[in-house]
Amino acid sequence: MNSQDVRPMGIARMRSIAALACAGLVSSAPCFSQAGVAALPPMGWNSWNHFAERVTDADIRTAADLLVSTGMRESGYLYVNVDDTWQGKRDAHGELHPNERFPDMKALSDYIHARGLKFGIYSSPGARTCGGYEGSLGHEAQDAQMYAAWGVDFLKYDLCSFQEQMQQARAAHPNDADAARNVMVAAFRKMGEALRATGRPILYSLCQYGVDQPWKWGPSVGASMWRTTDDIDDSYGRMIAIGFSQAGLAKFAGSGAWNDPDMLEIGNGKMSPDEYRTHMSLWVILAAPLLAGNDLSRMSATDRDILRNADAIAIDQDSLGKQGERLYQSGDLDVWTKPLGDGRVAVGLFNRSWSRREVSVDLAAIGFPDGARLRDVWAQKDLGHRSGIFTDTVVKHGVTLLIVGK
Ligand code: GLA
């Protein structure tokens, strides 16, 4: 369920995909993706979607405790990531101190590690983060060393105010269509190299909203995952707009190199259980990082069961490391498949309409001409051996998620 559990074949595949992804990049700099830290899509919890700029040290400690007591850790949610707004001011030596809401980062890190979890943090290549706090511009190596000293395991690095530097590059080189992109990639590489220089494995997560196809150059800057879109919010419309827009990106993902359609909103209260099941189904078919973003102290049994469904998580964490793709779309109906190890296939039958609809998949067309055994992930039921066209009635905004295999 976590990166330690990956099978040898998965690791071999991881290396080959990272190598492929590193080919043909924007510069001749060597590729150094820290694939080992993200052999499978990273799983954890991040403070932003629920706590946003109000987050405190106490909230993070509580989240760490709750990851353990709710069984989330057991399910594989290991990273505890502090997002934006932890930063205070730099001192005369340029050293960044956390603000008063985070009195002691090393102690917080120790608290998280003592619970068998991993500690993540957030910064920006710009002078300011998206929340207007201190970024890492000009202090990359110093900040990376400080993260390593704190025991940080994950860095989310968010473009934010670095867009000013990109604009300046565009203005200075009006005839160079790549000027802005090149300074951006260089800035992300700078931190990637600074992290590597610390000698501590720190998972490097790019957040630049999918600008300039990060899936093509992310591995070259040391990243293991990169956002593919602008921010998610806790609404069905935004969630499906992001999720279904991922068609065509599967070939850029693999072990150590994950497309990130943003963090989970499951449990934040503004979608129905069927809509949250659609959210989870789509993300696991996409082999997306699973970073929960809810208030774990108020997690309902329904939301917990969605986040902890073992079959759904097994689809995401499958050792083959393949991102799924759209099989077909017809109006509001969408069928997606994800190849799994041992020749099985995960299938999502999605109904985006406002009424119950029948959604079908031709089992022969997905590699089972003689039929296959079906498991319904959300009903947690084996459906027995089926052949030909399998049809299910799917509720509005809902999904039937299947594991199909011999
Ligand atoms: C951006 C990111 C979000 C979050 C905020 C914090 O919007 O995309 O995920 O990190 O910044 O300010």
GROMACS .gro file of C-alpha atoms and ligand atoms in nm:
model
  418
    1MET     CA    1   0.000   0.000   0.000
    2ASN     CA    2   0.292   0.237   0.034
    3SER     CA    3   0.618   0.287  -0.145
    4GLN     CA    4   0.790   0.022   0.062
    5ASP     CA    5   0.549  -0.242  -0.066
    6VAL     CA    6   0.635  -0.206  -0.432
    7ARG     CA    7   0.730  -0.530  -0.603
    8PRO     CA    8   1.063  -0.564  -0.785
    9MET     CA    9   0.886  -0.554  -1.122
   10GLY     CA   10   0.725  -0.227  -1.024
   11ILE     CA   11   1.063  -0.077  -0.947
   12ALA     CA   12   1.211  -0.191  -1.280
   13ARG     CA   13   0.918  -0.036  -1.455
   14MET     CA   14   0.952   0.278  -1.250
   15ARG     CA   15   1.310   0.323  -1.366
   16SER     CA   16   1.221   0.270  -1.730
   17ILE     CA   17   0.933   0.516  -1.717
   18ALA     CA   18   1.138   0.778  -1.540
   19ALA     CA   19   1.405   0.733  -1.807
   20LEU     CA   20   1.152   0.767  -2.087
   21ALA     CA   21   0.996   1.070  -1.928
   22CYS     CA   22   1.339   1.226  -1.903
   23ALA     CA   23   1.403   1.199  -2.275
   24GLY     CA   24   1.363   1.497  -2.505
   25LEU     CA   25   1.342   1.763  -2.241
   26VAL     CA   26   1.386   2.135  -2.260
   27SER     CA   27   1.749   2.124  -2.166
   28SER     CA   28   2.034   1.881  -2.172
   29ALA     CA   29   2.057   1.879  -1.792
   30PRO     CA   30   2.056   1.524  -1.659
   31CYS     CA   31   1.731   1.384  -1.533
   32PHE     CA   32   1.733   1.310  -1.163
   33SER     CA   33   1.377   1.238  -1.059
   34GLN     CA   34   1.385   1.088  -0.710
   35ALA     CA   35   1.167   0.802  -0.834
   36GLY     CA   36   1.235   0.590  -0.528
   37VAL     CA   37   1.037   0.824  -0.306
   38ALA     CA   38   0.724   0.795  -0.520
   39ALA     CA   39   0.727   0.448  -0.671
   40LEU     CA   40   0.348   0.453  -0.628
   41PRO     CA   41   0.119   0.757  -0.626
   42PRO     CA   42   0.188   0.940  -0.297
   43MET     CA   43  -0.087   0.926  -0.034
   44GLY     CA   44  -0.144   1.150   0.262
   45TRP     CA   45  -0.328   1.453   0.392
   46ASN     CA   46  -0.276   1.825   0.323
   47SER     CA   47  -0.398   2.120   0.530
   48TRP     CA   48  -0.512   2.352   0.250
   49ASN     CA   49  -0.853   2.231   0.136
   50HIS     CA   50  -1.003   2.253   0.483
   51PHE     CA   51  -0.786   2.477   0.701
   52ALA     CA   52  -0.642   2.708   0.432
   53GLU     CA   53  -0.456   3.004   0.588
   54ARG     CA   54  -0.591   2.937   0.940
   55VAL     CA   55  -0.381   2.623   0.990
   56THR     CA   56  -0.182   2.584   1.314
   57ASP     CA   57   0.072   2.343   1.461
   58ALA     CA   58  -0.207   2.201   1.681
   59ASP     CA   59  -0.424   2.130   1.372
   60ILE     CA   60  -0.138   1.938   1.212
   61ARG     CA   61  -0.069   1.733   1.525
   62THR     CA   62  -0.439   1.654   1.555
   63ALA     CA   63  -0.447   1.550   1.191
   64ALA     CA   64  -0.149   1.320   1.248
   65ASP     CA   65  -0.320   1.159   1.548
   66LEU     CA   66  -0.642   1.118   1.354
   67LEU     CA   67  -0.470   0.962   1.053
   68VAL     CA   68  -0.367   0.690   1.296
   69SER     CA   69  -0.690   0.654   1.496
   70THR     CA   70  -0.923   0.657   1.194
   71GLY     CA   71  -0.722   0.390   1.013
   72MET     CA   72  -0.622   0.629   0.736
   73ARG     CA   73  -0.254   0.557   0.796
   74GLU     CA   74  -0.327   0.187   0.774
   75SER     CA   75  -0.488   0.251   0.436
   76GLY     CA   76  -0.171   0.417   0.312
   77TYR     CA   77  -0.226   0.789   0.383
   78LEU     CA   78   0.125   0.863   0.511
   79TYR     CA   79   0.218   1.222   0.429
   80VAL     CA   80   0.105   1.500   0.663
   81ASN     CA   81   0.157   1.813   0.457
   82VAL     CA   82   0.153   2.168   0.589
   83ASP     CA   83   0.048   2.386   0.297
   84ASP     CA   84   0.085   2.762   0.264
   85THR     CA   85   0.095   3.016   0.550
   86TRP     CA   86   0.336   2.853   0.797
   87GLN     CA   87   0.613   3.102   0.716
   88GLY     CA   88   0.733   3.394   0.927
   89LYS     CA   89   1.025   3.623   0.849
   90ARG     CA   90   1.387   3.574   0.747
   91ASP     CA   91   1.655   3.679   0.993
   92ALA     CA   92   1.978   3.869   0.919
   93HIS     CA   93   2.136   3.544   0.794
   94GLY     CA   94   1.851   3.482   0.555
   95GLU     CA   95   1.719   3.195   0.762
   96LEU     CA   96   1.343   3.164   0.742
   97HIS     CA   97   1.156   3.121   1.069
   98PRO     CA   98   0.804   2.985   1.094
   99ASN     CA   99   0.534   3.223   1.217
  100GLU     CA  100   0.375   3.219   1.563
  101ARG     CA  101   0.125   2.950   1.462
  102PHE     CA  102   0.417   2.707   1.416
  103PRO     CA  103   0.646   2.746   1.718
  104ASP     CA  104   0.883   2.457   1.647
  105MET     CA  105   0.895   2.283   1.309
  106LYS     CA  106   1.149   2.020   1.413
  107ALA     CA  107   0.930   1.922   1.709
  108LEU     CA  108   0.627   1.904   1.478
  109SER     CA  109   0.823   1.687   1.236
  110ASP     CA  110   0.930   1.457   1.523
  111TYR     CA  111   0.569   1.432   1.640
  112ILE     CA  112   0.458   1.325   1.292
  113HIS     CA  113   0.743   1.080   1.245
  114ALA     CA  114   0.681   0.923   1.587
  115ARG     CA  115   0.341   0.819   1.451
  116GLY     CA  116   0.489   0.640   1.152
  117LEU     CA  117   0.392   0.926   0.920
  118LYS     CA  118   0.586   1.158   0.692
  119PHE     CA  119   0.617   1.535   0.707
  120GLY     CA  120   0.548   1.763   0.412
  121ILE     CA  121   0.593   2.135   0.368
  122TYR     CA  122   0.521   2.409   0.114
  123SER     CA  123   0.708   2.694  -0.055
  124SER     CA  124   0.732   2.891  -0.378
  125PRO     CA  125   1.011   2.968  -0.627
  126GLY     CA  126   0.887   3.328  -0.608
  127ALA     CA  127   0.951   3.593  -0.344
  128ARG     CA  128   0.598   3.534  -0.213
  129THR     CA  129   0.371   3.233  -0.186
  130CYS     CA  130   0.016   3.244  -0.318
  131GLY     CA  131  -0.096   3.346   0.031
  132GLY     CA  132   0.155   3.635   0.033
  133TYR     CA  133   0.399   3.466   0.272
  134GLU     CA  134   0.777   3.438   0.231
  135GLY     CA  135   0.886   3.229  -0.071
  136SER     CA  136   1.225   3.072  -0.147
  137LEU     CA  137   1.352   3.305  -0.423
  138GLY     CA  138   1.724   3.357  -0.367
  139HIS     CA  139   1.727   3.120  -0.068
  140GLU     CA  140   1.670   2.784  -0.237
  141ALA     CA  141   1.975   2.598  -0.102
  142GLN     CA  142   1.936   2.748   0.244
  143ASP     CA  143   1.567   2.653   0.262
  144ALA     CA  144   1.631   2.303   0.130
  145GLN     CA  145   1.899   2.248   0.397
  146MET     CA  146   1.658   2.373   0.663
  147TYR     CA  147   1.384   2.136   0.542
  148ALA     CA  148   1.630   1.848   0.557
  149ALA     CA  149   1.736   1.949   0.909
  150TRP     CA  150   1.371   1.953   1.014
  151GLY     CA  151   1.321   1.606   0.866
  152VAL     CA  152   1.092   1.714   0.583
  153ASP     CA  153   0.991   1.432   0.347
  154PHE     CA  154   0.782   1.620   0.087
  155LEU     CA  155   0.798   1.967  -0.066
  156LYS     CA  156   0.511   2.123  -0.261
  157TYR     CA  157   0.665   2.407  -0.460
  158ASP     CA  158   0.404   2.651  -0.588
  159LEU     CA  159   0.470   2.892  -0.878
  160CYS     CA  160   0.267   3.184  -0.734
  161SER     CA  161   0.458   3.514  -0.749
  162PHE     CA  162   0.732   3.368  -0.969
  163GLN     CA  163   0.496   3.460  -1.251
  164GLU     CA  164   0.644   3.811  -1.214
  165GLN     CA  165   0.988   3.678  -1.314
  166MET     CA  166   0.825   3.500  -1.608
  167GLN     CA  167   0.663   3.824  -1.722
  168GLN     CA  168   0.997   4.002  -1.697
  169ALA     CA  169   1.160   3.729  -1.908
  170ARG     CA  170   0.883   3.764  -2.167
  171ALA     CA  171   0.930   4.142  -2.181
  172ALA     CA  172   1.310   4.114  -2.204
  173HIS     CA  173   1.295   3.855  -2.486
  174PRO     CA  174   0.986   3.939  -2.692
  175ASN     CA  175   1.104   3.720  -2.981
  176ASP     CA  176   1.165   3.412  -2.770
  177ALA     CA  177   0.840   3.221  -2.724
  178ASP     CA  178   1.009   2.999  -2.464
  179ALA     CA  179   1.163   3.274  -2.250
  180ALA     CA  180   0.906   3.258  -1.968
  181ARG     CA  181   0.894   2.880  -1.971
  182ASN     CA  182   1.271   2.853  -1.957
  183VAL     CA  183   1.305   3.072  -1.646
  184MET     CA  184   1.022   2.880  -1.482
  185VAL     CA  185   1.177   2.539  -1.555
  186ALA     CA  186   1.516   2.669  -1.434
  187ALA     CA  187   1.358   2.788  -1.108
  188PHE     CA  188   1.195   2.450  -1.046
  189ARG     CA  189   1.523   2.276  -1.134
  190LYS     CA  190   1.712   2.499  -0.891
  191MET     CA  191   1.504   2.374  -0.598
  192GLY     CA  192   1.512   2.017  -0.731
  193GLU     CA  193   1.892   2.031  -0.726
  194ALA     CA  194   1.895   2.196  -0.383
  195LEU     CA  195   1.678   1.918  -0.243
  196ARG     CA  196   1.900   1.653  -0.396
  197ALA     CA  197   2.209   1.822  -0.255
  198THR     CA  198   2.073   1.776   0.098
  199GLY     CA  199   2.114   1.400   0.062
  200ARG     CA  200   1.771   1.347   0.221
  201PRO     CA  201   1.506   1.185   0.002
  202ILE     CA  202   1.244   1.460  -0.024
  203LEU     CA  203   0.951   1.401  -0.259
  204TYR     CA  204   0.934   1.704  -0.489
  205SER     CA  205   0.585   1.807  -0.594
  206LEU     CA  206   0.541   2.082  -0.854
  207CYS     CA  207   0.243   2.314  -0.832
  208GLN     CA  208   0.222   2.540  -1.135
  209TYR     CA  209  -0.131   2.461  -1.250
  210GLY     CA  210  -0.028   2.262  -1.561
  211VAL     CA  211   0.133   2.562  -1.736
  212ASP     CA  212   0.363   2.453  -2.019
  213GLN     CA  213   0.298   2.080  -1.986
  214PRO     CA  214   0.494   1.991  -1.671
  215TRP     CA  215   0.437   1.619  -1.747
  216LYS     CA  216   0.699   1.665  -2.021
  217TRP     CA  217   0.971   1.827  -1.809
  218GLY     CA  218   0.881   1.750  -1.446
  219PRO     CA  219   1.117   1.451  -1.419
  220SER     CA  220   1.405   1.661  -1.555
  221VAL     CA  221   1.387   1.895  -1.256
  222GLY     CA  222   1.375   1.617  -0.998
  223ALA     CA  223   0.999   1.614  -0.948
  224SER     CA  224   0.792   1.303  -0.883
  225MET     CA  225   0.453   1.468  -0.932
  226TRP     CA  226   0.314   1.784  -1.089
  227ARG     CA  227  -0.019   1.955  -1.088
  228THR     CA  228  -0.192   1.932  -1.425
  229THR     CA  229  -0.466   2.191  -1.364
  230ASP     CA  230  -0.565   2.498  -1.172
  231ASP     CA  231  -0.712   2.455  -0.823
  232ILE     CA  232  -0.990   2.216  -0.733
  233ASP     CA  233  -1.277   2.324  -0.508
  234ASP     CA  234  -1.543   2.132  -0.321
  235SER     CA  235  -1.796   2.130  -0.605
  236TYR     CA  236  -1.905   1.855  -0.840
  237GLY     CA  237  -1.871   2.085  -1.144
  238ARG     CA  238  -1.510   2.180  -1.073
  239MET     CA  239  -1.411   1.827  -0.969
  240ILE     CA  240  -1.538   1.662  -1.288
  241ALA     CA  241  -1.405   1.945  -1.506
  242ILE     CA  242  -1.058   1.868  -1.369
  243GLY     CA  243  -1.093   1.490  -1.355
  244PHE     CA  244  -1.228   1.432  -1.703
  245SER     CA  245  -0.983   1.683  -1.854
  246GLN     CA  246  -0.701   1.436  -1.781
  247ALA     CA  247  -0.774   1.232  -2.095
  248GLY     CA  248  -0.458   1.194  -2.302
  249LEU     CA  249  -0.210   1.235  -2.015
  250ALA     CA  250  -0.167   0.868  -1.923
  251LYS     CA  251   0.137   0.820  -2.141
  252PHE     CA  252   0.331   1.076  -1.936
  253ALA     CA  253   0.273   0.902  -1.602
  254GLY     CA  254   0.431   0.602  -1.441
  255SER     CA  255   0.614   0.496  -1.134
  256GLY     CA  256   0.805   0.795  -0.999
  257ALA     CA  257   0.626   1.038  -1.231
  258TRP     CA  258   0.266   1.121  -1.144
  259ASN     CA  259   0.017   1.361  -1.295
  260ASP     CA  260  -0.157   1.544  -1.009
  261PRO     CA  261  -0.512   1.667  -1.076
  262ASP     CA  262  -0.502   1.832  -0.727
  263MET     CA  263  -0.595   1.720  -0.379
  264LEU     CA  264  -0.910   1.545  -0.264
  265GLU     CA  265  -1.218   1.732  -0.143
  266ILE     CA  266  -1.389   1.419  -0.007
  267GLY     CA  267  -1.548   1.499   0.329
  268ASN     CA  268  -1.547   1.877   0.294
  269GLY     CA  269  -1.924   1.873   0.277
  270LYS     CA  270  -2.036   2.030  -0.047
  271MET     CA  271  -2.074   1.719  -0.262
  272SER     CA  272  -2.307   1.422  -0.217
  273PRO     CA  273  -2.171   1.077  -0.128
  274ASP     CA  274  -2.230   0.968  -0.490
  275GLU     CA  275  -2.032   1.271  -0.610
  276TYR     CA  276  -1.749   1.195  -0.368
  277ARG     CA  277  -1.748   0.833  -0.490
  278THR     CA  278  -1.711   0.973  -0.842
  279HIS     CA  279  -1.421   1.191  -0.717
  280MET     CA  280  -1.240   0.895  -0.558
  281SER     CA  281  -1.310   0.663  -0.854
  282LEU     CA  282  -1.179   0.910  -1.107
  283TRP     CA  283  -0.867   0.989  -0.904
  284VAL     CA  284  -0.778   0.621  -0.850
  285ILE     CA  285  -0.832   0.542  -1.219
  286LEU     CA  286  -0.600   0.834  -1.294
  287ALA     CA  287  -0.335   0.687  -1.059
  288ALA     CA  288  -0.342   1.030  -0.898
  289PRO     CA  289  -0.168   1.118  -0.573
  290LEU     CA  290  -0.433   1.080  -0.301
  291LEU     CA  291  -0.396   1.373  -0.063
  292ALA     CA  292  -0.705   1.396   0.154
  293GLY     CA  293  -0.802   1.752   0.244
  294ASN     CA  294  -1.083   1.712   0.494
  295ASP     CA  295  -1.122   1.785   0.864
  296LEU     CA  296  -1.039   1.441   1.000
  297SER     CA  297  -1.194   1.524   1.339
  298ARG     CA  298  -1.536   1.542   1.176
  299MET     CA  299  -1.503   1.267   0.916
  300SER     CA  300  -1.835   1.086   0.869
  301ALA     CA  301  -1.843   0.708   0.838
  302THR     CA  302  -1.950   0.750   0.474
  303ASP     CA  303  -1.657   0.977   0.391
  304ARG     CA  304  -1.416   0.749   0.577
  305ASP     CA  305  -1.547   0.449   0.384
  306ILE     CA  306  -1.496   0.634   0.055
  307LEU     CA  307  -1.141   0.740   0.143
  308ARG     CA  308  -1.049   0.400   0.290
  309ASN     CA  309  -1.212   0.165   0.040
  310ALA     CA  310  -0.942  -0.098   0.001
  311ASP     CA  311  -1.031  -0.195  -0.356
  312ALA     CA  312  -1.034   0.167  -0.470
  313ILE     CA  313  -0.696   0.231  -0.306
  314ALA     CA  314  -0.556  -0.089  -0.459
  315ILE     CA  315  -0.652   0.045  -0.804
  316ASP     CA  316  -0.462   0.367  -0.739
  317GLN     CA  317  -0.164   0.190  -0.585
  318ASP     CA  318  -0.144  -0.092  -0.838
  319SER     CA  319   0.216  -0.199  -0.897
  320LEU     CA  320   0.189  -0.165  -1.276
  321GLY     CA  321   0.181   0.212  -1.221
  322LYS     CA  322  -0.036   0.287  -1.524
  323GLN     CA  323  -0.264   0.589  -1.536
  324GLY     CA  324  -0.609   0.511  -1.678
  325GLU     CA  325  -0.766   0.660  -1.988
  326ARG     CA  326  -1.108   0.731  -2.135
  327LEU     CA  327  -1.250   0.434  -2.327
  328TYR     CA  328  -1.543   0.629  -2.461
  329GLN     CA  329  -1.769   0.921  -2.393
  330SER     CA  330  -2.124   0.961  -2.506
  331GLY     CA  331  -2.300   1.275  -2.389
  332ASP     CA  332  -2.299   1.266  -2.008
  333LEU     CA  333  -2.173   0.909  -1.991
  334ASP     CA  334  -1.805   0.831  -1.962
  335VAL     CA  335  -1.625   0.499  -1.942
  336TRP     CA  336  -1.262   0.491  -1.826
  337THR     CA  337  -1.028   0.197  -1.784
  338LYS     CA  338  -0.699   0.145  -1.600
  339PRO     CA  339  -0.483  -0.162  -1.664
  340LEU     CA  340  -0.376  -0.335  -1.344
  341GLY     CA  341  -0.109  -0.592  -1.261
  342ASP     CA  342  -0.194  -0.958  -1.326
  343GLY     CA  343  -0.394  -0.862  -1.638
  344ARG     CA  344  -0.690  -0.715  -1.452
  345VAL     CA  345  -0.858  -0.392  -1.555
  346ALA     CA  346  -1.035  -0.129  -1.345
  347VAL     CA  347  -1.340   0.017  -1.515
  348GLY     CA  348  -1.532   0.330  -1.418
  349LEU     CA  349  -1.884   0.370  -1.554
  350PHE     CA  350  -1.960   0.738  -1.490
  351ASN     CA  351  -2.296   0.913  -1.519
  352ARG     CA  352  -2.262   1.292  -1.522
  353SER     CA  353  -2.631   1.350  -1.592
  354TRP     CA  354  -2.903   1.455  -1.347
  355SER     CA  355  -3.096   1.127  -1.372
  356ARG     CA  356  -3.034   0.751  -1.348
  357ARG     CA  357  -2.878   0.616  -1.664
  358GLU     CA  358  -2.764   0.282  -1.796
  359VAL     CA  359  -2.391   0.270  -1.866
  360SER     CA  360  -2.226  -0.023  -2.045
  361VAL     CA  361  -1.886  -0.166  -2.117
  362ASP     CA  362  -1.806  -0.435  -2.373
  363LEU     CA  363  -1.589  -0.682  -2.182
  364ALA     CA  364  -1.448  -0.819  -2.508
  365ALA     CA  365  -1.332  -0.469  -2.604
  366ILE     CA  366  -1.127  -0.439  -2.285
  367GLY     CA  367  -0.948  -0.768  -2.331
  368PHE     CA  368  -1.194  -1.032  -2.206
  369PRO     CA  369  -1.349  -1.201  -2.513
  370ASP     CA  370  -1.442  -1.504  -2.299
  371GLY     CA  371  -1.583  -1.295  -2.020
  372ALA     CA  372  -1.435  -1.217  -1.679
  373ARG     CA  373  -1.503  -1.204  -1.309
  374LEU     CA  374  -1.633  -0.870  -1.192
  375ARG     CA  375  -1.604  -0.700  -0.856
  376ASP     CA  376  -1.815  -0.395  -0.771
  377VAL     CA  377  -1.584  -0.175  -0.564
  378TRP     CA  378  -1.843   0.050  -0.397
  379ALA     CA  379  -2.100  -0.226  -0.336
  380GLN     CA  380  -1.807  -0.440  -0.214
  381LYS     CA  381  -1.962  -0.733  -0.394
  382ASP     CA  382  -1.837  -0.996  -0.636
  383LEU     CA  383  -2.068  -1.003  -0.935
  384GLY     CA  384  -1.952  -1.341  -1.062
  385HIS     CA  385  -1.849  -1.429  -1.415
  386ARG     CA  386  -1.996  -1.210  -1.690
  387SER     CA  387  -1.941  -1.194  -2.063
  388GLY     CA  388  -2.031  -0.970  -2.353
  389ILE     CA  389  -2.172  -0.630  -2.267
  390PHE     CA  390  -2.199  -0.547  -1.898
  391THR     CA  391  -2.458  -0.280  -1.820
  392ASP     CA  392  -2.533  -0.115  -1.489
  393THR     CA  393  -2.782   0.149  -1.384
  394VAL     CA  394  -2.583   0.437  -1.240
  395VAL     CA  395  -2.738   0.706  -1.020
  396LYS     CA  396  -2.709   1.075  -1.112
  397HIS     CA  397  -2.354   1.210  -1.076
  398GLY     CA  398  -2.257   0.857  -0.970
  399VAL     CA  399  -2.026   0.581  -1.077
  400THR     CA  400  -1.998   0.206  -1.084
  401LEU     CA  401  -1.635   0.114  -1.026
  402LEU     CA  402  -1.539  -0.238  -1.128
  403ILE     CA  403  -1.234  -0.458  -1.109
  404VAL     CA  404  -1.244  -0.696  -1.402
  405GLY     CA  405  -1.020  -1.000  -1.418
  406LYS     CA  406  -0.992  -1.367  -1.495
  407GLA     C1  407  -0.230   2.766  -0.482
  407GLA     C2  408  -0.226   2.614  -0.488
  407GLA     C3  409  -0.314   2.556  -0.379
  407GLA     C4  410  -0.268   2.605  -0.243
  407GLA     C5  411  -0.265   2.758  -0.241
  407GLA     C6  412  -0.200   2.811  -0.114
  407GLA     O1  413  -0.356   2.814  -0.513
  407GLA     O2  414  -0.267   2.568  -0.613
  407GLA     O3  415  -0.311   2.414  -0.382
  407GLA     O4  416  -0.140   2.554  -0.216
  407GLA     O5  417  -0.191   2.810  -0.352
  407GLA     O6  418  -0.190   2.950  -0.114
   0.00000   0.00000   0.00000
